[in-house]
Coordinates of C-alpha atoms in Angstrom, one line a residue:
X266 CA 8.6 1.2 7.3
X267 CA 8.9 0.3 11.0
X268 CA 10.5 3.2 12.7
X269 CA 10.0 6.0 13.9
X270 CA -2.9 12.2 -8.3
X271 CA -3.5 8.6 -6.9
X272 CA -5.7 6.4 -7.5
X273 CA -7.7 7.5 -4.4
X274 CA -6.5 10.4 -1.8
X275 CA -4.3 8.2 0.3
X276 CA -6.0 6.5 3.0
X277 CA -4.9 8.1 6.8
X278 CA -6.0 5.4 8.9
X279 CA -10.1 5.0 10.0
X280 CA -11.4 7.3 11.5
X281 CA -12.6 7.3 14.9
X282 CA -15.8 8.7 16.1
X283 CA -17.5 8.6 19.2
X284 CA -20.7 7.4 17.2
X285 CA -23.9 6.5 20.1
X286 CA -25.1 3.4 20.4
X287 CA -28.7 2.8 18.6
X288 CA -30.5 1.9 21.6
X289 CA -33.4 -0.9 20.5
X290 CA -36.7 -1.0 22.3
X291 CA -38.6 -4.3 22.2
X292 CA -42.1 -3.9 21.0
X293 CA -45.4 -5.5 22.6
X294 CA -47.2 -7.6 20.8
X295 CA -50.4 -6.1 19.4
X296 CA -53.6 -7.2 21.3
X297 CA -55.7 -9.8 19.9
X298 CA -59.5 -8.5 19.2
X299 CA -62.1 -10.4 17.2
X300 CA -60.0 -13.8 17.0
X301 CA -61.6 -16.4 15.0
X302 CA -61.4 -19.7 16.9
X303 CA -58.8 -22.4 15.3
X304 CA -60.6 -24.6 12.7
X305 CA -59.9 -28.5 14.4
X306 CA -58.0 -31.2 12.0
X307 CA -57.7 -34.8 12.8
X308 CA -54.1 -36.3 13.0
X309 CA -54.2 -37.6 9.7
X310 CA -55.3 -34.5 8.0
X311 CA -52.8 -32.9 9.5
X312 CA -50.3 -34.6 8.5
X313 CA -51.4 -34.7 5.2
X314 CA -51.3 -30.8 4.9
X315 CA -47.7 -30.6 6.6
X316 CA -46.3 -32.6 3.6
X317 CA -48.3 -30.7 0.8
X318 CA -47.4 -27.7 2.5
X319 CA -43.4 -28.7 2.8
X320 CA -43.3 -30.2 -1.0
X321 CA -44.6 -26.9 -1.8
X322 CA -42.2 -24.4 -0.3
X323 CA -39.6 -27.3 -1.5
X324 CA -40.4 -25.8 -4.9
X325 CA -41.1 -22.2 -4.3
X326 CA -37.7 -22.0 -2.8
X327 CA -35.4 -23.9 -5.4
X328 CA -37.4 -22.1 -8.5
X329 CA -38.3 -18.3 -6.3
X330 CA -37.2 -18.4 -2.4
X331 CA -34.0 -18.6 -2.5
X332 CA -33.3 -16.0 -5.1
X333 CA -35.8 -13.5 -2.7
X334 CA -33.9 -14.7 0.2
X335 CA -30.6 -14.1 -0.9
X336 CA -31.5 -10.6 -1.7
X337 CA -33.3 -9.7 1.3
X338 CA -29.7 -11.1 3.3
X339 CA -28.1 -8.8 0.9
X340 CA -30.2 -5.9 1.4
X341 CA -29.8 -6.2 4.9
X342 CA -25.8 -6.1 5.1
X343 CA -25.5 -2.9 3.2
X344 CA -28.2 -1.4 5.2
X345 CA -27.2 -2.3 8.7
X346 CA -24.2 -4.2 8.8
X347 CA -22.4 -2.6 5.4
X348 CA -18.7 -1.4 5.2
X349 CA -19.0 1.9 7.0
X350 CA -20.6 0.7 9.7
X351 CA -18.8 -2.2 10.6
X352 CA -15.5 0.1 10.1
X353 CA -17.1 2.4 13.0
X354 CA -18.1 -0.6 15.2
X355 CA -14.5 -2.2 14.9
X356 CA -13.1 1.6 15.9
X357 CA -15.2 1.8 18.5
X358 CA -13.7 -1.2 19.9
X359 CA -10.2 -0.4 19.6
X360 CA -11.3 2.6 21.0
X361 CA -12.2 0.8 24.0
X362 CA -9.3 -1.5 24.2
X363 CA -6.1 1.2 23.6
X364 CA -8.3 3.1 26.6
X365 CA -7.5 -0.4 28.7
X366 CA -3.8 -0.4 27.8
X367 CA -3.2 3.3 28.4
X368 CA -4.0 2.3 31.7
X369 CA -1.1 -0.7 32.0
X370 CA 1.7 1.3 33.1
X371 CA 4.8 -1.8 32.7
X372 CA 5.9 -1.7 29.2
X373 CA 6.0 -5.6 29.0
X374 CA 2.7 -6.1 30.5
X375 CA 1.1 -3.6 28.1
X376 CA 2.3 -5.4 25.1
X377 CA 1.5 -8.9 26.8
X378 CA -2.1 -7.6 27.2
X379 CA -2.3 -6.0 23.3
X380 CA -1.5 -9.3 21.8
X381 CA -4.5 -10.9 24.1
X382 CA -6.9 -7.6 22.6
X383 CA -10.2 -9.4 21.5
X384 CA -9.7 -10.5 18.0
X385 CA -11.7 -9.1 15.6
X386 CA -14.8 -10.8 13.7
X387 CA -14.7 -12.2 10.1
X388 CA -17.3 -9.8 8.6
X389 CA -15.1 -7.0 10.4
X390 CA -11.7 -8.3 8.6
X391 CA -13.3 -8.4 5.3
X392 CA -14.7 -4.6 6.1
X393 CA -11.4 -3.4 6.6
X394 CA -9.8 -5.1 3.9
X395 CA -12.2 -4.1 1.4
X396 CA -12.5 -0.5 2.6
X397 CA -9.4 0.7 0.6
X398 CA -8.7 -1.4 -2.2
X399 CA -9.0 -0.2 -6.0
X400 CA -8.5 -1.3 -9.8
X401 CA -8.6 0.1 -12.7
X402 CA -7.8 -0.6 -16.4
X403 CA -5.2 0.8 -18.5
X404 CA -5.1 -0.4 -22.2
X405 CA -2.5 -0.3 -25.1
X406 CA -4.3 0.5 -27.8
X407 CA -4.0 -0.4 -31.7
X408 CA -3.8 -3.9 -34.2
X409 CA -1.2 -6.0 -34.5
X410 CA 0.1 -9.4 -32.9
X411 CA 3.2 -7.3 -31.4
X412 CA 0.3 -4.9 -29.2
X413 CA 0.5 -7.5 -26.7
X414 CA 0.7 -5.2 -23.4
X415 CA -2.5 -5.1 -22.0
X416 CA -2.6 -4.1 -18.1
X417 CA -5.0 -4.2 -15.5
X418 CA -3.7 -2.8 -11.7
X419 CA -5.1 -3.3 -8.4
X420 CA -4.1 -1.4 -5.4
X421 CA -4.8 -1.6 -1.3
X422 CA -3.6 0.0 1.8
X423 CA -4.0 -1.1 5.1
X424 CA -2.5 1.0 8.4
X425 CA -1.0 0.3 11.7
X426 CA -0.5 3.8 12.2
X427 CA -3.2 6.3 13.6
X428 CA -2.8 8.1 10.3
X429 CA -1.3 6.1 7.4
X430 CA 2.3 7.3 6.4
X431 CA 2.1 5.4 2.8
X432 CA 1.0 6.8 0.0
X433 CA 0.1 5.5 -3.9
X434 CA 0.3 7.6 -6.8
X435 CA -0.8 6.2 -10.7
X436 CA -0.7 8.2 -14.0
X437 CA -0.5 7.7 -17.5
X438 CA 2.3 9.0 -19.4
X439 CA 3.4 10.4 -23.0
X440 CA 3.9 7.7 -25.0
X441 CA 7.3 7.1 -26.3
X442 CA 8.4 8.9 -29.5
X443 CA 7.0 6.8 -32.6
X444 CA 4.9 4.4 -30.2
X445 CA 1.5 6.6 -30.2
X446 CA -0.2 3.5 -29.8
X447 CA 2.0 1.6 -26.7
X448 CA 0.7 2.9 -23.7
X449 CA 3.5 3.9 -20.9
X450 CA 2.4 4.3 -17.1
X451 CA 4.3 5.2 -14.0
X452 CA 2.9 3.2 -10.4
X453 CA 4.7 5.1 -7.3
X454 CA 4.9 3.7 -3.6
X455 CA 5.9 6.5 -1.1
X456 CA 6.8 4.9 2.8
X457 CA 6.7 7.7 4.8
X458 CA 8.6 7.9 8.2
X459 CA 9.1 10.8 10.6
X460 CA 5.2 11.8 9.8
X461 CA 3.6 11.6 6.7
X462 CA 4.3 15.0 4.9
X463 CA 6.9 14.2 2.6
X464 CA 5.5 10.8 1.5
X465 CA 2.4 13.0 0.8
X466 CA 4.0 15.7 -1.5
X467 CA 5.9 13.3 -3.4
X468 CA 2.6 11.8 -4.2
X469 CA 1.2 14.7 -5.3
X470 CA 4.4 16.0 -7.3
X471 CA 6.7 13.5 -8.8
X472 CA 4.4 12.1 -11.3
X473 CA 4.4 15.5 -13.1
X474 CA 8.7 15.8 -12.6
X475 CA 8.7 12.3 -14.7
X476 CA 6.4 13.2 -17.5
X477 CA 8.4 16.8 -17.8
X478 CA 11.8 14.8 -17.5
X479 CA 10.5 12.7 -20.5
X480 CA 9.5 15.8 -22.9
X481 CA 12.9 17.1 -22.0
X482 CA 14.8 14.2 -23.1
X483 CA 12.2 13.4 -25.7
X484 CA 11.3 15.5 -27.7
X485 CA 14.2 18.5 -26.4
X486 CA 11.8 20.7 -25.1
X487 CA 13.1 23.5 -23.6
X488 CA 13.0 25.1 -19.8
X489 CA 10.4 27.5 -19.2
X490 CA 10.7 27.8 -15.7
X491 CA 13.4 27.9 -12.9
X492 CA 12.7 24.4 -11.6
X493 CA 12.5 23.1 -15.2
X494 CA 15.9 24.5 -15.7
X495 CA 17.8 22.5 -12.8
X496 CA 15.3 19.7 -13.8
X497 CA 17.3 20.1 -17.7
X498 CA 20.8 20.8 -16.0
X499 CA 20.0 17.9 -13.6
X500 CA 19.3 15.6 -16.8
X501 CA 22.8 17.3 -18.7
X502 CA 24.9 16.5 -15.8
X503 CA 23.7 12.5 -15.2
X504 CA 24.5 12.2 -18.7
X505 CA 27.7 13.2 -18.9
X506 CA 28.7 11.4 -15.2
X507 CA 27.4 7.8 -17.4
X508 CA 30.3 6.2 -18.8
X509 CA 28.0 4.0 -21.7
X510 CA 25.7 6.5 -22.9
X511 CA 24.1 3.7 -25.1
X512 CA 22.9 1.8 -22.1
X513 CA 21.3 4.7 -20.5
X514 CA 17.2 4.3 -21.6
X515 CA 15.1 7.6 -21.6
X516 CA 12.7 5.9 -18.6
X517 CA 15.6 5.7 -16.7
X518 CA 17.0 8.6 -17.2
X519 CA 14.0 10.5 -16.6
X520 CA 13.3 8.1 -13.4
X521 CA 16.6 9.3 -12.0
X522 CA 16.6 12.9 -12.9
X523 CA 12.7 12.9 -11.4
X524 CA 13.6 11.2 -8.1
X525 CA 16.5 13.6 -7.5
X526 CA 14.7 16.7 -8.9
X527 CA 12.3 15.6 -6.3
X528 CA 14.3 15.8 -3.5
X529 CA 15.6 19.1 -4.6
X530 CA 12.4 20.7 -4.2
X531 CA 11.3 19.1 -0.8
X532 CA 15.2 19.6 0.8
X533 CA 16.3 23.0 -1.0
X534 CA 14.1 24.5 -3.1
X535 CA 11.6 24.8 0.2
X536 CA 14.5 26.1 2.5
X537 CA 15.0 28.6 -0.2
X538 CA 11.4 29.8 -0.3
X539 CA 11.1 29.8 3.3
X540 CA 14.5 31.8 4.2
X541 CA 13.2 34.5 1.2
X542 CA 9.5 34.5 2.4
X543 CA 7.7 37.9 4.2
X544 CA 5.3 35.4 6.2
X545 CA 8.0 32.8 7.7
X546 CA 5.7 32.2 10.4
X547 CA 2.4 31.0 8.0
X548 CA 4.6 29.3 5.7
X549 CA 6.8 27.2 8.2
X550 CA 5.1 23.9 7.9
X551 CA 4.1 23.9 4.4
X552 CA 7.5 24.3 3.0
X553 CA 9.6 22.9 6.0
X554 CA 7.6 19.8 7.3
X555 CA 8.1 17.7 4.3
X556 CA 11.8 18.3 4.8
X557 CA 11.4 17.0 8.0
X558 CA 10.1 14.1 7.4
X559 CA 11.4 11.3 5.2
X560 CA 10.2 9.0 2.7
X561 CA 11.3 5.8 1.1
X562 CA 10.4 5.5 -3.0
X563 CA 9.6 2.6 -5.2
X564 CA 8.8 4.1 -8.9
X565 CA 7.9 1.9 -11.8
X566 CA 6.9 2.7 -15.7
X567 CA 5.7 -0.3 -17.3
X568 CA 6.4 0.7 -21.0
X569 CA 3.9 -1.2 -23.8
X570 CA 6.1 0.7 -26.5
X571 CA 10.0 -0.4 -25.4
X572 CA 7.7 -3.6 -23.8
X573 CA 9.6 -3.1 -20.7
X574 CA 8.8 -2.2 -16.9
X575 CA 11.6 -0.3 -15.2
X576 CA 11.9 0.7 -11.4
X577 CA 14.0 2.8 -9.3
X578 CA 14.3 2.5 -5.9
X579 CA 15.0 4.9 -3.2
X580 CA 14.6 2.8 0.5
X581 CA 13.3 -0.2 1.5
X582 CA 9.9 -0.4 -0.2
X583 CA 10.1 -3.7 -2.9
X584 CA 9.2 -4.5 -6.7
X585 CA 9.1 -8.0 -8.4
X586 CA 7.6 -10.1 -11.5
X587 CA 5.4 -13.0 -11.1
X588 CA 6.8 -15.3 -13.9
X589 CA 5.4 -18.4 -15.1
X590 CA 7.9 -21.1 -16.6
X591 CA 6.9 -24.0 -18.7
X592 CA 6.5 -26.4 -15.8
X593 CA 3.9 -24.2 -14.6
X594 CA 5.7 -23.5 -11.4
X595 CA 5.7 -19.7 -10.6
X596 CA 9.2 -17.6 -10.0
X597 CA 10.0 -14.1 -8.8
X598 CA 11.8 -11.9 -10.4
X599 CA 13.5 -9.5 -8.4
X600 CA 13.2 -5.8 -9.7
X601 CA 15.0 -3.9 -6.5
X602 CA 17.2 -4.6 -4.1
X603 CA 16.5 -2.8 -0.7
X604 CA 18.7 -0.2 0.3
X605 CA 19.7 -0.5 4.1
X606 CA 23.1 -1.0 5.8
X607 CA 21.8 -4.8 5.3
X608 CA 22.9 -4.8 1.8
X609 CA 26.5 -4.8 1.6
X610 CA 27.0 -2.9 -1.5
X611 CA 25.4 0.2 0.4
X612 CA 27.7 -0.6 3.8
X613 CA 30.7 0.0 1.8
X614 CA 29.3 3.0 -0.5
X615 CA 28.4 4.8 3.4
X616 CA 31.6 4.1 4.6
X617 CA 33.7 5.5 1.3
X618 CA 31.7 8.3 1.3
X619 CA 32.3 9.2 5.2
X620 CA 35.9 7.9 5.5
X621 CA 37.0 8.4 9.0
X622 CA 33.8 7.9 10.4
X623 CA 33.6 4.4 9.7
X624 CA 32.4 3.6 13.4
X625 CA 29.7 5.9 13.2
X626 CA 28.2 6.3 9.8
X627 CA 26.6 3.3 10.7
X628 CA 25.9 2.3 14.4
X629 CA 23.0 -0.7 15.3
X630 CA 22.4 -1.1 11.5
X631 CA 21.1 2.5 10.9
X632 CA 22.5 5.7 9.5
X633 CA 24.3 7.3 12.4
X634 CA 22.1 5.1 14.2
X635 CA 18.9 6.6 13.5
X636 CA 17.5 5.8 9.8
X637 CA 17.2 2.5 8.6
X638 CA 17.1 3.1 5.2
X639 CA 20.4 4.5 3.4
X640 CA 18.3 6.0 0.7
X641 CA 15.2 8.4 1.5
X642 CA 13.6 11.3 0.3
X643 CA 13.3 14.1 2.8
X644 CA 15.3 13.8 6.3
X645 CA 17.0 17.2 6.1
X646 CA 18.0 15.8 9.7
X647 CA 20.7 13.7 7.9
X648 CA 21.2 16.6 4.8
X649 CA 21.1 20.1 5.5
X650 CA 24.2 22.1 6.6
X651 CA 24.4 22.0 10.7
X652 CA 24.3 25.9 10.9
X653 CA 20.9 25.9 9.2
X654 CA 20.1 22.8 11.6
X655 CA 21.0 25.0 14.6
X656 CA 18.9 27.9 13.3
X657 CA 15.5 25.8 12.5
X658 CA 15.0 23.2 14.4
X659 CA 14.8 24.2 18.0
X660 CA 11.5 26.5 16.3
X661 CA 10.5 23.0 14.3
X662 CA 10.7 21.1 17.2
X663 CA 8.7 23.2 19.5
X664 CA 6.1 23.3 17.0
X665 CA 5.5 19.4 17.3
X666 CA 8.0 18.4 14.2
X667 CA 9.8 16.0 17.1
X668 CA 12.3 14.4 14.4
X669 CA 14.2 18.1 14.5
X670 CA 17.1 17.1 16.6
X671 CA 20.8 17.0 14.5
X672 CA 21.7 13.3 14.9
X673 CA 25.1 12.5 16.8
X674 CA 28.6 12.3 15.1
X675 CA 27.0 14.8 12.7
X676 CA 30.3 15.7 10.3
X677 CA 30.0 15.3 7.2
X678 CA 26.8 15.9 5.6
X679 CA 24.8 14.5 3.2
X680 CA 24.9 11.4 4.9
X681 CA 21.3 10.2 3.0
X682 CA 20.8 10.6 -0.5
X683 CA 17.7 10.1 -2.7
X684 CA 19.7 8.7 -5.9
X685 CA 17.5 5.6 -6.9
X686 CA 19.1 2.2 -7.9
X687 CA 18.0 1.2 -11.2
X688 CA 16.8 -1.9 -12.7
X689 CA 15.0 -2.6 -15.9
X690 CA 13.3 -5.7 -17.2
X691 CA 12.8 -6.7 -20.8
X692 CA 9.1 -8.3 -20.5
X693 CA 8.8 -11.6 -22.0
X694 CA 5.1 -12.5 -23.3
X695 CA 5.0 -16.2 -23.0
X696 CA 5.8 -15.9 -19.1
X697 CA 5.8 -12.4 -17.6
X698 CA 1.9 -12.3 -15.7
X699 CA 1.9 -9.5 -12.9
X700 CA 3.7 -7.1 -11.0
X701 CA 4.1 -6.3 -7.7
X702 CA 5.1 -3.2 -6.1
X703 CA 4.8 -2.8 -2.1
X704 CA 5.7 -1.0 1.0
X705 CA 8.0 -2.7 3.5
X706 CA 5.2 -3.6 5.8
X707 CA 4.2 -6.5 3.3
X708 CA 8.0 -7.6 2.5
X709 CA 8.3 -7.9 6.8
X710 CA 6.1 -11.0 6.5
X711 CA 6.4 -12.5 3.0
X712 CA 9.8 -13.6 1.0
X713 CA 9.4 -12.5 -2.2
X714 CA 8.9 -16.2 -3.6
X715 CA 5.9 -16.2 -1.1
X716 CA 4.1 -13.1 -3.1
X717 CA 4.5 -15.1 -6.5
X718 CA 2.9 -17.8 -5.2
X719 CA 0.9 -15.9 -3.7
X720 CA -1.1 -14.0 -6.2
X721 CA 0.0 -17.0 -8.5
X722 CA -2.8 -18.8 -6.3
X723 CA -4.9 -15.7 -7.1
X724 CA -4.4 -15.9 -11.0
X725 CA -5.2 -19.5 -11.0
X726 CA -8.5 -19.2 -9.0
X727 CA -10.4 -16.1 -9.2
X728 CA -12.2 -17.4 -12.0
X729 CA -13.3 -20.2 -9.9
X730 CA -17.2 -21.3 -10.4
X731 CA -17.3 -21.0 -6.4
X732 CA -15.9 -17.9 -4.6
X733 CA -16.6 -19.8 -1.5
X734 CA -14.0 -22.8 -3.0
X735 CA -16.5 -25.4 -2.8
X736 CA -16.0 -26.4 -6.5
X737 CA -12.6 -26.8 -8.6
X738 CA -11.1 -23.3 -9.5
X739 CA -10.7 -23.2 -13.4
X740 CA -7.1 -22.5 -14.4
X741 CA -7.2 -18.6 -16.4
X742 CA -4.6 -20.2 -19.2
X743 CA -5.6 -23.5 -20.1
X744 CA -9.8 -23.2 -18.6
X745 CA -8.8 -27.2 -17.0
X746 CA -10.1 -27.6 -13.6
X747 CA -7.6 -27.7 -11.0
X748 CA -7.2 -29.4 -7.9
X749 CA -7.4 -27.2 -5.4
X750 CA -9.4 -24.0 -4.8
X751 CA -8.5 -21.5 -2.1
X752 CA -11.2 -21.2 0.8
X753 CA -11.3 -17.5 0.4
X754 CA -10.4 -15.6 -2.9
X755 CA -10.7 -12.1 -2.8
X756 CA -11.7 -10.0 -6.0
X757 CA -8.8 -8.2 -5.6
X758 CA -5.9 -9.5 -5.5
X759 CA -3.8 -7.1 -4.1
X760 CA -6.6 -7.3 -1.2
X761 CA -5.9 -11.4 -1.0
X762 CA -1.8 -10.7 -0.6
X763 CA -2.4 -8.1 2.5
X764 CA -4.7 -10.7 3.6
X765 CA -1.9 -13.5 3.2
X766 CA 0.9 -11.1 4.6
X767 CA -1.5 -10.3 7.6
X768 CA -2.3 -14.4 8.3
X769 CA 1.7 -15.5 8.4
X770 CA 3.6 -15.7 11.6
X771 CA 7.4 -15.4 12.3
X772 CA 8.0 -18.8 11.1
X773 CA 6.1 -18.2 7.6
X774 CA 3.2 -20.4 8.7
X775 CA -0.1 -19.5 7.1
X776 CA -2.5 -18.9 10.5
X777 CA -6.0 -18.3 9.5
X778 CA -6.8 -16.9 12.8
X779 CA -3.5 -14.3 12.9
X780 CA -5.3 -11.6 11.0
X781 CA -7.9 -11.6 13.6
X782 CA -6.0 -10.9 16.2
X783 CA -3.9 -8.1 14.5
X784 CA -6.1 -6.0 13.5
X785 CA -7.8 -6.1 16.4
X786 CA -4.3 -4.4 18.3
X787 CA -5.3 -0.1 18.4
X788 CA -2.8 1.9 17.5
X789 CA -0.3 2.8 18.5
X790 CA 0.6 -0.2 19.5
X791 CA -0.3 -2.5 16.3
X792 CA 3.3 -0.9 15.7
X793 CA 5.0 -3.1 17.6
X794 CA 2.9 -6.5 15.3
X795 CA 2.7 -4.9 11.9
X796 CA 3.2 -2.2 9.8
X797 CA 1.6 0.1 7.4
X798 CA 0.7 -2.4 4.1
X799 CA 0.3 -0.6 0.6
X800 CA 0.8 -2.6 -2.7
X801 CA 0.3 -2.6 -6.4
X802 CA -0.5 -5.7 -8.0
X803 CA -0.3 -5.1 -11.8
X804 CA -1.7 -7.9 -14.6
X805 CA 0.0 -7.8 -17.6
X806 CA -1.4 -9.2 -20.6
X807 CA -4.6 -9.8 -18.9

C-alpha cells in the first residue's frame, strides 16, 4: 500500500549492479589471396539462375528455413538479449535517470521530469513482467462426479519500491476430517508498510499458525508448547465471544485464531523475548523490527472437501470470484471489503472504541492521521503501551527504524487491531472459474468488475491458435471461435492483469503505451505513479 514458504522467496525489487559495458571491436575483413576471377554470365543466364535460385530457397524455407531460422532468433534472445540481461540493462538505465532527478532540486519539477523518464522498450516490459511470475498445480484427488475441485494458481509481483514490501505465501493443508481425498489450501498476500519486516515474517510463519489452529479444532489436539497454548486459549475464547456457534466453520475459526495468534507473536511475544534476553543489543532488530513495521493481510483456504473458499481480511489488500452466468457475461464476486476509515462500518467501530477522541482517532482519513488502513499486523506505534514506547523507540529510531515515533493524540491504545473480517463463499460448479487475491497496488487502478473481465479475456483466449492474436481465440468451454482475440496474451495470467493494471490511466482507459512509461520511473519515485503489484490468480475447476 501507498504510504509510508512461498511459492518463491519474495521478490525485493531488481537488483542494481554497476555491470560494464561489453565494449565491441569491429573486425577487418580478412585479405583476399589466390581469388579466382568471376566466371561471366550473359543477362539472360542470369536471370535464369536468379529465379531457379529464388524458387529454390522458396521451398527450403517453407519446408526447412524457417524452422532453422526461428531457432537461431531463439537462440540468440536467451543468449544475448534473455531475461537477466535485459533486467540489468533496464536497471542500468534507471540507474542513470534517478541520478538526473537527484539532481532537480524543486519538488514539482522533479516529478514533472520523472513522468517524461524515457519509456522503456517492449522486450524490456515483457522481461520484467515475466521475471517473477509463477504457477503451479494443486489437485483434489479421488473418483466420483462430486471431486469436482481441481485448481491451478498463478502468482506475480511487480515493485515500485527499491526493495519490494509484498510478500506471497502458498501451502497445502490437512485435509478436513472425513475428506482425505478433498484437497484444502491456504493463498496469503502480506502488504508490507513501514519496511518490509513484518510482511516478511508473517510469510514465513502464519501458514504453520493455520494448519496448528486446524489440528486444534480438528482433531482436539493438545498444546505442547507455550505458544500453542495461547494459540488453544485464543481459539476457547473466540468461541465462547460467538453468539451462533453453528455458523462458526473450523476454516474460519482457525483463520481468525491464526491472524490474531500472529499478531501476538510479532507485537508481544517479541517484546517479551527481547525485555528477558542477555544480548538485547544482537537481538534488537530480529525480534523488534517486525513490530515496527506493519503489514496488511489477505488470507484464503479454498477448501475441495466443504467446496468452499473463505478469506479473512486484515487491511486493504482485496479477494474476489470470477463468475460466469448463463449469458456468458462475467461478474465479480466480492470476497472482502477493505478496511480503511473509507468504509463506514470501520469509521464508526474506531470511534466507539476511542469515545472522546472522536476528532482525532481519525484525522485526513488515517488512524490518528498516520495509517491508512484500520486493520494491520504489526505497528506497535499504534499498540504498545506509551511507557514501553518511550523506553524503545528513541534506541529504534536511531538505529534507522524511522517509523519509531509515538503518533499524536496517543491515549488510548490499541488503536489498530489485526482481527480479520470474515467472508466465506459456497463455490458453485456451473459458474465459479477463478480467484483473485491482490495487493492494493492492483485494486488502485482496476474496479473489481475490471479484473473479472479481465482475466475473463484471459480464460477465453489463452488457448488461442495465435499467441500473437492474429487468428480467432477458441473459447476454453464451448472450443467455438470467438470474435475477438487479444493482441497480447500472456501465459500467465496473473502476469496479463499486472500488465492491464499497469496500461490504465486515471480515467480507466486502457493506454497501451502507459506501462512503458511507468516502469521506466526509478525508484523512489515510481511511488508517486504506482505501487507495489502482487496477485494470485487461482483456476478452479480447470
Amino acid at each position: 500500500m501507498i504510504g509510508d514458504d512461498t511459492i518463491q522467496p519474495r521478490f525485493r525489487g531488481i537488483h542494481t549492479e554497476n555491470a560494464k559495458r561489453q565494449e565491441t571491436s569491429e573486425k577487418k575483413p580478412e585479405e583476399k589471396k589466390n581469388e579466382v576471377p568471376k566466371k561471366k554470365y550473359s543477362t539472360t543466364t542470369k536471370v535464369t539462375m536468379a529465379l531457379v535460385v529464388l524458387a529454390g530457397v522458396g521451398f527450403v524455407y517453407r519446408f526447412m528455413g524457417a524452422s532453422d531460422k526461428r531457432k537461431e532468433i531463439f537462440e540468440q534472445d536467451k543468449t544475448t538479449i534473455g531475461i537477466p540481461e535485459i533486467i540489468k540493462n533496464t536497471e542500468l538505465k534507471r540507474t542513470r535517470s534517478r541520478d538526473k532527478l537527484d539532481k532537480i532540486m524543486d519538488r514539482r519539477e522533479k516529478m514533472r521530469a520523472a513522468w517524461m523518464t524515457e519509456p522503456l522498450e517492449e522486450k524490456e516490459v515483457d522481461a520484467i513482467l515475466q521475471e517473477n511470475q509463477n504457477a503451479a498445480s494443486c489437485f483434489s484427488h479421488g473418483d466420483g462426479e462430486d471431486n469436482w475441485l481441481k485448481i491451478q494458481f498463478y502468482s506475480n509481483q511487480i515493485s515500485s519500491n527499491e526493495s519490494i514490501e509484498d510478500y506471497l505465501a502458498w501451502s497445502s493443508l490437512k485435509a478436513s476430517p472425513g475428506k482425505q481425498n478433498k484437497a484444502r489450501h491456504f493463498f496469503g498476500v502480506f502488504d508490507g508498510h513501514a519496511g518490509y519486516m513484518c510482511a516478511e515474517r508473517i510469510s514465513q510463519e502464519l501458514t504453520k499458525v493455520v494448519d496448528e489452529s486446524l489440528e486444534m479444532i480438528e482433531d482436539k489436539k493438545k498444546s505442547s508448547t507455550k505458544s500453542q497454548e495461547k494459540l488453544n486459549k485464543l481459539i476457547g475464547d473466540l468461541v465462547r465471544a460467538t453468539p451462533d456457534k453453528s455458523n462458526i466453520t473450523t476454516n474460519a475459526l482457525a483463520l481468525v485464531g491464526s491472524f490474531v495468534r500472529m499478531d501476538q507473536m510479532i507485537v508481544e511475544d517479541a517484546l517479551e523475548e527481547y525485555l528477558l534476553s542477555e544480548n538485547q543489543q544482537a537481538d534488537v532488530d530480529r525480534l523488534l523490527g517486525p513490530a515496527v513495521s506493519g503489514s496488511c493481510g489477505l488470507g484464503c483456504i479454498v477448501d475441495g472437501g466443504a467446496e468452499t473458499v473463505t478469506v479473512a481480511n486484515t487491511g486493504d489488500s482485496r479477494a474476489i470470484i470470477g463468475t460466469r452466468g448463463e449469458n456468458g457475461k462475467w461478474k465479480a464476486v466480492i470476497l472482502s471489503v477493505d478496511q480503511t476509515a473509507g468504509n463506514l462500518k470501520e469509521l464508526e467501530r474506531m470511534k466507539k472504541e476511542h469515545a472522546g477522541e472522536e476528532d482525532t482517532v481519525i484525522q485526513r482519513g488515517r488512524v490518528l492521521g498516520g495509517l491508512m488502513p484500520t486493520r494491520a499486523f504489526g505497528d506497535s506505534r499504534y499498540k504498545w503501551p506509551l511507557d514501553i514506547q518511550e523506553k524503545l523507540f528513541p534506541m529504534l529510531y536511531n538505529r534507522g527504524h524511522r517509523y519509531a515515533t509515538t503518533p499524536r493524540n496517543y491515549l488510548t491504545p490499541p488503536y489498530v487491531t489485526a482481527q480479520p473480517v470474515l467472508v466465506e463463499h459456497r463455490l458453485n460448479k456451473g459458474s465459479d472459474k477463478f480467484v483473485v487475491l491482490a495487493t492494493d497496488g492492483l485494486w488502485d487502478r482496476m474496479s473489481n468488475e475490471d479484473v473479472v473481465e479481465t482475466v475473463g479475456e484471459w480464460w477465453d483466449a489463452h488457448y488461442s491458435t495465435n499467441q500473437a492474436g492474429k487468428e480467432p481465440a477458441i473459447n476454453l468451454e464451448t472450443g467455438e471461435k470467438l470474435e475477438r482475440a487479444l493482441p497480447k496474451v500472456d501465459e500467465n495470467p496473473a502476469t496479463h492483469l499486472i500488465r492491464t493494471a499497469l496500461s490504465t490511466d486515471d480515467n480507466g482507459h486502457v493506454q497501451k503505451q502507459l506501462i512503458n512509461k511507468l516502469l521506466a520511473i526509478p525508484p523512489p519515485y515510481s511511488r508517486r505513479f504506482r505501487d507495489d503489484i502482487s496477485a494470485y490468480v487461482v483456476l478452479l475447476d480447470h
